[in-house]
XYZ file of C-alpha atoms in Angstrom:
472
model
C 137.991 143.290 139.523
C 138.270 140.666 142.266
C 141.804 139.931 143.452
C 143.227 136.431 143.691
C 145.013 137.381 146.927
C 144.872 140.352 149.293
C 147.900 142.084 150.746
C 148.433 143.282 154.294
C 147.772 147.002 154.741
C 145.352 147.509 151.854
C 141.816 148.737 152.472
C 138.474 147.393 151.206
C 135.252 149.270 151.988
C 136.877 150.799 155.057
C 138.238 147.476 156.366
C 142.027 147.508 156.751
C 143.620 144.152 156.000
C 145.898 142.742 158.685
C 147.786 139.474 158.910
C 146.677 136.331 157.126
C 145.255 133.921 159.718
C 144.474 130.833 157.667
C 144.443 129.638 154.057
C 142.082 126.719 153.464
C 140.973 124.718 150.478
C 138.135 127.101 149.609
C 138.914 130.426 151.317
C 141.468 132.511 153.198
C 140.984 134.356 156.492
C 142.504 137.761 157.292
C 142.523 139.941 160.384
C 140.740 143.239 159.712
C 139.903 146.452 161.542
C 137.354 149.185 160.865
C 136.831 152.553 162.582
C 133.094 151.864 162.990
C 133.480 148.416 164.579
C 135.325 147.829 167.853
C 135.050 144.020 168.029
C 137.788 141.628 166.830
C 137.010 140.685 163.207
C 138.029 138.340 160.422
C 137.548 138.769 156.694
C 136.879 135.625 154.700
C 137.799 135.735 151.004
C 137.102 132.879 148.554
C 139.865 131.326 146.503
C 139.094 132.404 142.926
C 142.443 132.051 141.153
C 142.854 130.061 137.956
C 142.358 126.332 138.522
C 140.546 126.660 141.861
C 137.544 124.437 142.644
C 134.328 126.167 141.419
C 132.626 124.876 144.566
C 134.643 127.482 146.459
C 132.618 130.261 144.818
C 129.264 128.545 145.287
C 129.916 127.665 148.931
C 131.011 131.256 149.576
C 127.739 132.511 148.080
C 125.899 130.136 150.409
C 127.727 131.440 153.452
C 127.067 135.048 152.442
C 123.340 134.260 152.352
C 123.260 132.143 155.517
C 125.415 133.943 158.104
C 123.330 137.184 158.240
C 120.258 135.044 159.077
C 121.872 133.387 162.106
C 122.071 134.794 165.621
C 122.991 133.802 169.141
C 126.164 132.809 170.995
C 126.763 129.658 168.923
C 127.685 131.496 165.687
C 130.081 134.362 164.868
C 128.316 137.710 164.524
C 127.886 138.869 160.926
C 129.432 142.311 160.191
C 129.534 142.976 156.438
C 129.805 141.389 152.991
C 131.080 142.381 149.563
C 129.818 141.183 146.187
C 131.669 139.440 143.359
C 131.511 142.521 141.101
C 134.464 144.133 142.914
C 135.878 141.963 145.701
C 133.902 139.165 147.403
C 134.381 139.062 151.155
C 132.587 138.236 154.359
C 133.457 139.999 157.622
C 132.486 138.373 160.889
C 133.277 138.404 164.587
C 136.556 136.739 165.490
C 136.042 134.164 168.260
C 138.877 134.307 170.781
C 138.825 130.627 171.725
C 140.649 127.845 169.903
C 139.001 125.129 167.818
C 138.721 121.513 168.936
C 141.324 120.445 166.360
C 144.306 120.484 168.777
C 142.510 117.856 170.890
C 143.170 115.350 168.109
C 146.784 115.217 169.309
C 145.656 114.176 172.808
C 143.292 111.286 172.023
C 141.689 109.366 173.555
C 140.108 111.882 175.927
C 138.658 111.143 179.391
C 135.033 109.982 179.208
C 133.776 112.980 181.202
C 135.529 115.364 178.802
C 134.015 113.624 175.767
C 130.518 113.958 177.241
C 131.068 117.616 178.162
C 132.266 118.516 174.663
C 129.445 116.560 173.080
C 126.764 118.284 175.151
C 128.104 121.753 174.311
C 128.241 121.001 170.590
C 124.748 119.473 170.706
C 123.512 122.723 172.303
C 124.991 124.663 169.398
C 123.421 122.326 166.837
C 120.054 122.640 168.545
C 120.286 126.440 168.254
C 121.117 126.202 164.542
C 118.410 123.639 163.790
C 115.829 125.913 165.419
C 116.900 128.534 162.872
C 116.142 126.145 159.955
C 119.811 125.307 159.329
C 121.641 121.997 158.895
C 125.397 122.545 159.166
C 126.586 119.467 157.196
C 130.278 119.915 158.040
C 130.526 119.304 161.787
C 134.145 118.434 162.640
C 136.759 119.502 165.227
C 138.232 122.319 163.114
C 134.794 123.905 162.620
C 134.011 124.109 166.341
C 135.364 126.947 168.485
C 134.736 127.731 172.150
C 133.864 131.148 173.528
C 135.535 132.336 176.714
C 132.100 131.992 178.351
C 132.042 128.291 177.435
C 129.575 128.043 174.527
C 130.522 126.018 171.468
C 130.572 128.087 168.273
C 130.100 126.542 164.839
C 131.810 128.174 161.889
C 132.073 127.677 158.112
C 128.568 127.509 156.651
C 129.633 127.105 153.015
C 128.281 123.551 152.826
C 125.229 124.196 155.003
C 121.567 123.980 154.003
C 119.043 126.599 155.089
C 115.416 125.539 154.641
C 114.319 129.067 153.697
C 117.057 129.750 151.138
C 117.978 128.306 147.736
C 120.422 125.406 148.017
C 123.031 126.369 145.440
C 125.279 123.431 146.331
C 122.517 120.955 145.530
C 121.455 122.825 142.391
C 124.930 123.056 140.867
C 126.736 119.879 141.963
C 125.794 116.207 141.854
C 128.535 114.754 144.039
C 128.130 115.123 147.819
C 130.303 117.688 149.546
C 131.492 117.314 153.131
C 134.331 115.915 155.228
C 134.567 112.163 154.635
C 134.943 110.829 158.233
C 131.890 112.773 159.435
C 129.409 112.562 156.537
C 126.086 110.902 157.360
C 124.803 108.115 155.065
C 121.917 110.241 153.763
C 124.342 113.087 153.043
C 126.428 110.679 150.971
C 123.257 109.852 149.026
C 122.496 113.519 148.293
C 120.012 114.377 151.075
C 121.064 117.751 152.497
C 118.032 118.735 154.583
C 118.112 116.170 157.415
C 119.056 117.795 160.773
C 120.089 114.433 162.198
C 122.946 114.374 159.680
C 124.660 116.720 162.136
C 124.026 114.234 164.956
C 125.765 111.519 162.918
C 128.756 113.839 162.452
C 128.831 114.639 166.159
C 128.620 110.914 166.946
C 131.578 110.255 164.642
C 133.525 112.967 166.468
C 132.625 111.535 169.898
C 133.699 108.076 168.678
C 137.025 109.569 167.528
C 137.551 111.431 170.809
C 136.713 108.300 172.819
C 138.778 105.742 170.902
C 141.351 107.694 168.928
C 140.010 106.010 165.760
C 137.477 107.278 163.210
C 134.416 105.003 163.010
C 134.422 104.731 159.198
C 137.996 105.717 158.442
C 138.734 108.499 155.959
C 137.577 107.237 152.541
C 138.416 109.392 149.546
C 136.093 107.832 146.963
C 132.312 107.665 146.728
C 132.389 103.872 146.932
C 134.235 104.102 150.243
C 131.773 106.688 151.562
C 128.829 104.445 150.697
C 130.295 101.621 152.772
C 128.813 103.235 155.909
C 125.323 102.499 154.569
C 125.786 98.784 155.197
C 128.919 98.262 157.349
C 128.697 99.137 161.047
C 131.774 100.429 162.935
C 133.591 98.540 165.647
C 131.838 99.192 168.990
C 133.827 101.761 170.989
C 134.336 99.216 173.777
C 136.256 96.963 171.372
C 138.839 99.738 171.072
C 138.588 101.117 174.608
C 137.617 98.673 177.323
C 136.683 101.321 179.900
C 134.088 102.950 177.634
C 130.900 102.929 179.762
C 127.667 101.385 178.506
C 125.836 104.715 178.395
C 128.488 106.383 176.219
C 128.612 103.468 173.769
C 124.812 103.562 173.600
C 124.824 107.284 172.775
C 127.628 107.074 170.198
C 126.233 104.064 168.333
C 122.769 105.600 168.340
C 124.204 108.719 166.678
C 125.882 106.495 164.077
C 122.744 104.612 163.054
C 122.316 104.476 159.263
C 118.676 105.585 159.343
C 118.147 109.098 160.774
C 114.926 108.047 162.532
C 116.936 105.621 164.695
C 119.178 108.426 166.006
C 118.134 110.900 168.696
C 115.112 112.883 167.469
C 116.831 116.202 168.173
C 120.180 117.659 169.206
C 118.542 118.817 172.449
C 117.636 115.239 173.359
C 121.213 114.153 172.580
C 122.571 116.905 174.853
C 120.166 115.766 177.572
C 121.520 112.199 177.429
C 125.130 113.371 177.541
C 124.418 115.444 180.654
C 122.317 112.759 182.358
C 124.139 109.443 181.758
C 122.298 107.651 184.565
C 119.043 108.165 182.666
C 120.218 106.797 179.305
C 118.041 103.854 178.254
C 120.413 101.004 177.358
C 119.673 98.745 174.402
C 121.594 96.024 172.579
C 123.871 98.808 171.279
C 125.330 99.286 174.751
C 126.289 95.593 174.991
C 127.886 95.146 171.569
C 131.391 93.721 171.656
C 132.109 93.376 167.927
C 130.892 94.334 164.454
C 127.923 92.548 162.910
C 128.675 89.254 161.200
C 129.041 88.689 157.447
C 125.497 87.327 156.984
C 123.788 90.413 158.407
C 126.197 92.723 156.598
C 125.601 90.907 153.288
C 121.833 91.202 153.794
C 122.016 94.952 154.449
C 124.172 95.494 151.390
C 122.364 93.407 148.793
C 118.814 92.642 149.928
C 116.378 95.255 148.517
C 114.169 95.129 151.619
C 117.085 96.192 153.823
C 118.445 99.062 151.784
C 117.941 102.383 153.585
C 115.682 105.063 152.163
C 115.898 108.710 153.148
C 113.534 111.673 153.084
C 113.893 115.433 153.149
C 113.004 117.431 156.268
C 112.903 120.936 157.757
C 115.141 121.173 160.869
C 112.810 123.467 162.823
C 109.782 121.277 162.078
C 111.652 118.193 163.307
C 112.410 119.968 166.603
C 108.806 121.097 167.051
C 107.687 117.468 166.769
C 110.173 116.211 169.379
C 110.367 118.632 172.333
C 111.647 117.828 175.813
C 108.768 118.078 178.287
C 109.562 118.240 182.013
C 106.936 117.462 184.654
C 107.637 118.524 188.244
C 105.912 116.020 190.534
C 105.331 116.840 194.211
C 105.128 113.225 195.386
C 102.525 112.337 197.984
C 101.436 115.907 198.606
C 98.013 115.699 196.976
C 96.783 112.525 195.247
C 94.088 114.407 193.328
C 96.668 116.859 191.994
C 99.074 114.028 191.136
C 96.402 112.370 189.019
C 95.432 115.669 187.374
C 99.065 116.265 186.528
C 99.377 112.800 184.995
C 96.243 113.301 182.869
C 97.532 116.632 181.548
C 100.939 115.176 180.698
C 99.226 112.283 178.920
C 97.226 114.709 176.770
C 100.379 116.651 175.841
C 102.389 113.550 174.931
C 99.528 112.145 172.860
C 99.878 115.079 170.463
C 103.704 114.855 170.334
C 104.772 111.247 169.657
C 108.419 112.269 169.390
C 108.493 114.144 172.711
C 110.690 113.071 175.595
C 109.440 113.311 179.186
C 111.705 114.258 182.090
C 110.033 113.502 185.433
C 111.433 115.746 188.170
C 111.102 115.746 191.928
C 112.895 118.110 194.302
C 114.292 116.669 197.517
C 114.332 119.787 199.640
C 117.524 120.425 201.629
C 117.943 122.449 204.828
C 119.623 125.823 204.647
C 121.552 125.423 207.892
C 120.845 122.093 209.620
C 122.544 118.913 208.426
C 120.535 116.741 206.051
C 120.112 112.997 206.492
C 120.175 110.632 203.518
C 117.791 108.077 205.094
C 114.109 108.426 205.946
C 112.420 107.258 209.160
C 112.193 103.703 207.787
C 115.907 103.570 206.957
C 115.468 103.905 203.187
C 117.675 106.087 201.027
C 115.590 109.199 200.335
C 117.000 109.828 196.866
C 116.488 106.273 195.641
C 113.030 106.106 197.187
C 111.984 109.247 195.295
C 113.254 107.724 192.035
C 111.134 104.621 192.652
C 108.074 106.750 193.426
C 108.609 108.837 190.265
C 108.652 105.661 188.172
C 105.436 104.511 189.827
C 103.848 107.894 189.119
C 104.727 107.661 185.403
C 103.833 103.984 184.969
C 100.132 104.571 184.083
C 101.268 106.732 181.139
C 102.476 103.541 179.450
C 105.553 105.149 177.881
C 108.130 102.928 176.139
C 111.552 102.485 177.708
C 113.748 105.491 177.032
C 110.974 107.972 176.347
C 110.772 108.971 180.041
C 113.674 109.770 182.356
C 113.595 110.334 186.109
C 115.523 112.901 188.137
C 115.627 113.768 191.827
C 117.038 117.274 192.316
C 118.491 117.995 195.752
C 118.172 121.700 196.515
C 117.250 124.286 199.121
C 115.050 126.184 196.675
C 112.741 123.908 194.610
C 111.845 126.589 192.063
C 115.505 127.454 191.454
C 116.347 123.771 191.002
C 113.590 123.273 188.414
C 114.601 126.439 186.549
C 118.268 125.434 186.501
C 117.416 121.975 185.173
C 115.315 123.575 182.434
C 118.066 125.993 181.410
C 120.918 123.474 181.424
C 119.013 120.743 179.601
C 117.126 122.772 176.989
C 113.643 121.954 178.280
C 110.893 123.114 175.899
C 107.857 122.839 178.186
C 107.405 122.531 181.965
C 104.257 121.028 183.468
C 103.709 121.340 187.199
C 100.958 121.422 189.770
C 99.760 124.257 191.964
C 98.694 123.405 195.478
C 95.681 124.990 197.100
C 96.186 128.433 198.603
C 97.557 128.835 202.098
C 98.694 131.762 204.208
C 102.338 130.729 203.776
C 102.010 130.730 199.995
C 100.306 134.109 200.003
C 103.181 135.581 202.007
C 106.163 133.794 200.439
C 104.836 132.984 196.976
C 104.489 129.581 195.355
C 106.997 127.416 193.506
C 104.743 127.258 190.437
C 104.403 131.056 190.310
C 108.179 131.531 190.486
C 108.826 128.937 187.791
C 106.114 130.354 185.541
C 107.500 133.879 185.813
C 111.176 133.010 185.206
C 111.194 129.876 183.034
C 113.037 130.015 179.691
C 110.237 127.992 178.070
C 106.470 127.418 178.109
C 104.924 126.477 181.461
C 101.611 124.764 182.131
C 100.329 124.970 185.706
C 97.755 122.318 186.606
C 95.094 122.929 189.223
C 92.662 120.267 190.354
C 89.498 120.307 192.433
C 88.124 117.184 194.135
C 85.412 115.649 191.979
C 86.378 117.680 188.904
C 88.800 117.138 186.052
C 92.171 118.887 185.803
C 92.395 122.473 184.706
C 95.589 123.474 182.924
C 96.586 127.123 182.851
C 99.364 128.053 180.376
C 101.683 130.521 182.034
C-alpha cells in the first residue's frame, strides 16, 4: 500500500531514504542512495494523502512516462521508477547547481546577465523540443544549472510529449501551469505548441530585466485570459536603460500569436548571443502600452480574436533551421555566385529557416594586426558591408538573414565554434580549386566537414557550369 509520507532511513527497492529536500504542492523530494548507483540521486514521491489534488497523481504519471525518454545534459538522468501498486516514486540524478529562484531577490539583473541566462535556457528548450517535448512550466524554480554551465529543466509533470498520451489534457478541462508564465494558447487549452515555452522564457526575461512580471500573477481564468488582448508595459517603460535589442526580443517572445514569436528556441538563443544582429521593429521603439481603441478591438472584434493550432515540437524545428553560409569574399566570383545559388535553393524549401552569413577576417599568429585596410577603411565594417551585398540578390526579408565577421587565426576553427555555440543546423561553404598548399595543409572546407556538429554542404563550381553541391 502506498504511503502518504516516507520516513528517513527506510528502504524502498534498495533505495535508502535520506533527508527530505523539498515538499511542493504536488510531490516531495528525498535524498536517496543505492549500492548499485554511485551518482547523487533524488527520489520524487507524489502527494497522495486524503484531500490532495488529483492532478498530483496524473502529473506524476506523466513524468514517469516522459523522463525515461529524455536524454542529454539539459535534463536529470532517469534512474528508476516504482508503480502505484506498492509505492509510486521516481528516482533521478540530483543536479548539484542551484535553481534560478534565488535571483528573484536580486532583480533587476544586469542586461548582459539576462541575455546569458536566456540563451542557456533557450538551448535547453531547443534540446527538449527536438525530443518532441513541450515543457509548459518554464519558470525560475524549474531551471537548474550544472557545474559545467548548462541549464537543466526539471519537473515534467505538466509537460506534453508528442509521442505519448496526454493524460493532463484527457482528464482535466482547466489549464494547468504557473500563472505568470503561461502562454495565451496554453490558457486556451493548447498544450502542443513549442513556442509556449518561448512565451514563458520571455516572461521570465521580462521579470529579470524589470523586476515586474509582464502580466502579473492572476489567480482566476478570467485574469489569465487578459493576456490574449492586453499587451504588457514595454520593458523600457520600467527600466530606461533596457536596450532596443533586448526589448525587441522580449516583446517578440510575448506576442499573443505563436507564429509571431521566434520560430524556434535555437533562433531565440541566436538572437540573445548576437544582439548586434537583431532586426529591430516597432516593438523595439515602444514606450507605452497600446491605447484603449486597439485593446478594445482585440478583445471584442471577432476578426481580431486569436486562433491557435496544435503542433509537434520536432516538426516545427525541422521547418525552421538555422543555416550558416561561410562566404570567402572576393576570392572567386564564380564560386561566390555558385554559393549564393545553392543557398537560395536551400532556403526556398525551408521558408522558416534563418540564414547566418559568415566571413572570417584572418588574424596573424605573431605579427600585430591592423584594423584598417590600404584605403583607410575599417576591415571589420567593410566585410559586413560586403556580406550584405553578397546576400542582397537572395531577396530575404529584414531579420531573416544576419551577418557576422569572425576574427580568428584559424578560419575553420572559427566557423566550427560559431556553429557549436549558436546551434547551427546546416553549414554551406565553398571549396576553392586545388593547390599545392591545400594538398599539404588541408582545406578549410575539409576540416569543417569532418568536425562540424551538423550537416555540411560543400559547393564546388567550374567556370561555365552550374554549381555542384556535395553533402559532407
